[in-house]
Amino acid sequence: MRRVVCPGSFDPVTNGHLDIIGRTSRLYDEVVVAVLINIEKRSLFTVDERIEMLQAVTKEYGNIRVEKFHGLLVDFCRQQGIPAIVKGLRAVSDFDYELQMAQLNYRMSGVETLFMSTNPEYSFLSSSRLKEIARYGGDVSGLVPDLVHQLLIERLRG
Ligand code: PNS
């Protein structure tokens, strides 16, 4: 079975993430979407809420498994028998950070990192910008799946 991991915080999942996950799902038998448990970072949604949203919006692909992990991503890969990581690259500004992480991950474990270019339609999109816009009443429809849009508005309304 050809298996790969798409890791991230997914707080919340955006259409940019979904584009990468969906395109990756056509190349592999199984895509494991791994949600980082990061107690140091304040998040809008709990890890379990993020997992539920991811499960709902990736259901149609048919070969996605959503998991959570903490610690090093390469340890998670080893435990799950996953030889490669797929990352979306939005712009050159992502590259330095991603290259360093890819090289360190390979050095630590031999796990490969494959970069997929983001659909230009979403190259400006990030979860943090999205939350900022939504928090101040900006329109984020079309940037996230409808379900996430609804939950985002409810959560920010308090
Ligand atoms: O969506 P994000 O927050 O950009 O995702 C970043 C993520 C989760 C992919 C990255 O922070 C990660 O892999 N964290 C786990 C810790 C780790 O393995 N660090 C790599 C050291 S080289």
Coordinates of C-alpha atoms and ligand atoms in Angstrom, one line a residue:
M1 CA 0.0 0.0 0.0
R2 CA 1.4 3.4 -1.0
R3 CA 0.9 5.7 1.9
V4 CA 1.8 9.4 2.5
V5 CA 1.2 12.0 5.2
C6 CA -0.2 15.5 4.9
P7 CA 0.7 17.2 8.2
G8 CA -0.4 20.5 9.7
S9 CA -2.3 22.4 12.3
F10 CA -5.5 22.8 10.3
D11 CA -7.0 25.4 12.6
P12 CA -9.2 25.3 10.6
V13 CA -8.8 23.4 7.3
T14 CA -9.0 25.7 4.3
N15 CA -9.7 25.2 0.6
G16 CA -6.0 25.5 0.1
H17 CA -5.3 22.5 2.3
L18 CA -8.2 20.6 0.7
D19 CA -6.7 21.2 -2.8
I20 CA -3.4 19.6 -1.7
I21 CA -5.1 16.7 0.1
G22 CA -7.4 16.0 -2.8
R23 CA -4.7 16.1 -5.4
T24 CA -2.4 13.9 -3.2
S25 CA -5.3 11.4 -2.8
R26 CA -5.2 10.7 -6.5
L27 CA -1.5 9.8 -6.4
Y28 CA -1.5 7.5 -3.3
D29 CA -3.5 4.5 -2.0
E30 CA -3.9 6.2 1.4
V31 CA -3.4 9.7 2.6
V32 CA -3.0 10.2 6.4
V33 CA -3.9 13.7 7.4
A34 CA -1.9 14.3 10.6
V35 CA -3.1 17.1 13.0
L36 CA -0.4 18.4 15.2
I37 CA -1.2 18.6 19.0
N38 CA 0.6 21.8 20.0
I39 CA -0.1 22.8 23.6
E40 CA 2.1 25.9 23.2
K41 CA 0.0 27.4 20.4
R42 CA -3.4 28.9 21.2
S43 CA -5.9 27.5 18.7
L44 CA -9.4 28.4 17.8
F45 CA -10.6 24.8 17.4
T46 CA -9.7 21.9 19.6
V47 CA -7.7 19.1 17.9
D48 CA -10.8 16.8 18.0
E49 CA -13.0 19.5 16.4
R50 CA -10.3 20.0 13.7
I51 CA -10.3 16.2 13.1
E52 CA -14.1 16.1 12.8
M53 CA -14.1 18.9 10.3
L54 CA -11.3 17.2 8.3
Q55 CA -13.1 13.9 8.3
A56 CA -16.3 15.5 7.1
V57 CA -14.7 17.5 4.2
T58 CA -12.4 14.8 3.0
K59 CA -15.0 12.0 3.1
E60 CA -15.7 12.1 -0.6
Y61 CA -12.1 11.3 -1.5
G62 CA -12.5 7.8 0.0
N63 CA -8.8 7.1 0.9
I64 CA -8.2 9.7 3.7
R65 CA -7.5 8.8 7.3
V66 CA -7.3 11.6 9.8
E67 CA -5.0 11.2 12.9
K68 CA -3.5 13.4 15.6
F69 CA 0.2 13.4 16.6
H70 CA 2.5 15.1 19.0
G71 CA 6.3 15.3 19.1
L72 CA 8.2 14.8 15.9
L73 CA 6.5 14.2 12.6
V74 CA 9.1 11.6 11.6
D75 CA 8.4 9.5 14.7
F76 CA 4.7 9.5 13.7
C77 CA 5.8 8.4 10.2
R78 CA 7.9 5.6 11.6
Q79 CA 5.0 4.4 13.9
Q80 CA 2.6 4.4 11.0
G81 CA 4.9 3.0 8.3
I82 CA 4.8 6.1 6.2
P83 CA 7.8 6.8 4.0
A84 CA 6.9 10.3 2.7
I85 CA 5.5 13.7 3.6
V86 CA 3.6 15.9 1.2
K87 CA 3.7 19.7 1.7
G88 CA 2.0 22.4 -0.3
L89 CA 4.2 25.3 -1.3
R90 CA 2.4 28.6 -1.8
A91 CA 5.2 31.0 -2.6
V92 CA 9.0 31.4 -2.4
S93 CA 8.5 32.8 1.1
D94 CA 7.5 29.2 2.2
F95 CA 10.6 27.7 0.7
D96 CA 13.4 28.4 3.2
Y97 CA 11.4 27.1 6.1
E98 CA 10.1 24.1 4.3
L99 CA 13.5 23.2 2.8
Q100 CA 15.1 23.3 6.2
M101 CA 12.4 21.1 7.8
A102 CA 12.5 18.6 4.8
Q103 CA 16.3 18.3 5.1
L104 CA 16.2 17.8 8.9
N105 CA 13.4 15.3 8.7
Y106 CA 15.4 13.3 6.0
R107 CA 18.5 13.5 8.1
M108 CA 16.8 12.3 11.2
S109 CA 14.9 9.4 9.6
G110 CA 15.2 9.0 5.8
V111 CA 11.5 10.1 5.4
E112 CA 11.2 12.0 2.2
T113 CA 9.4 15.3 1.7
L114 CA 7.6 16.0 -1.6
F115 CA 6.4 19.5 -2.4
M116 CA 3.2 20.2 -4.3
S117 CA 2.6 23.7 -5.8
T118 CA -0.5 25.2 -4.4
N119 CA -3.3 26.1 -6.8
P120 CA -2.8 29.8 -7.6
E121 CA -6.4 30.4 -6.6
Y122 CA -5.3 29.8 -2.9
S123 CA -1.7 30.8 -2.9
F124 CA -2.4 33.8 -0.7
L125 CA -4.4 31.7 1.8
S126 CA -3.4 30.8 5.4
S127 CA -5.5 29.7 8.4
S128 CA -4.2 32.6 10.5
R129 CA -5.1 35.3 7.9
L130 CA -8.4 33.6 7.4
K131 CA -9.2 33.7 11.1
E132 CA -8.1 37.4 11.2
I133 CA -10.4 38.3 8.4
A134 CA -13.4 36.3 9.8
R135 CA -12.8 37.8 13.3
Y136 CA -13.3 41.3 12.0
G137 CA -16.3 40.4 9.9
G138 CA -14.7 40.0 6.5
D139 CA -16.1 37.6 4.0
V140 CA -14.2 34.2 3.9
S141 CA -16.8 32.2 2.0
G142 CA -15.2 30.4 -0.9
L143 CA -11.9 30.2 1.0
V144 CA -13.1 27.4 3.3
P145 CA -15.6 24.5 2.9
D146 CA -19.2 25.6 3.8
L147 CA -19.2 23.5 7.0
V148 CA -16.0 25.1 8.2
H149 CA -17.4 28.6 7.3
Q150 CA -20.5 27.9 9.4
L151 CA -18.4 26.7 12.4
L152 CA -16.0 29.5 12.1
I153 CA -18.7 32.1 12.2
E154 CA -20.4 30.4 15.2
R155 CA -17.1 30.1 17.1
L156 CA -16.1 33.7 16.5
R157 CA -19.5 35.0 17.5
G158 CA -18.8 33.4 20.9
Ligands
PNS1 O1 0.1 23.9 9.4 P1 1.5 24.1 10.0 O2 1.3 24.7 11.4 O3 2.4 25.0 9.1 O4 2.2 22.7 10.2 C1 3.5 22.5 10.6 C2 3.9 21.1 10.9 C3 2.8 20.5 11.8 C4 3.9 20.3 9.6 C5 5.2 21.1 11.6 O5 5.3 22.1 12.6 C6 5.7 19.8 12.2 O6 6.0 18.8 11.5 N1 5.7 19.8 13.6 C7 6.0 18.6 14.3 C8 7.4 18.8 15.0 C9 8.5 18.4 14.1 O7 8.6 17.2 13.6 N2 9.3 19.3 13.7 C10 10.3 19.2 12.7 C11 11.7 19.5 13.1 S1 12.7 19.5 11.7

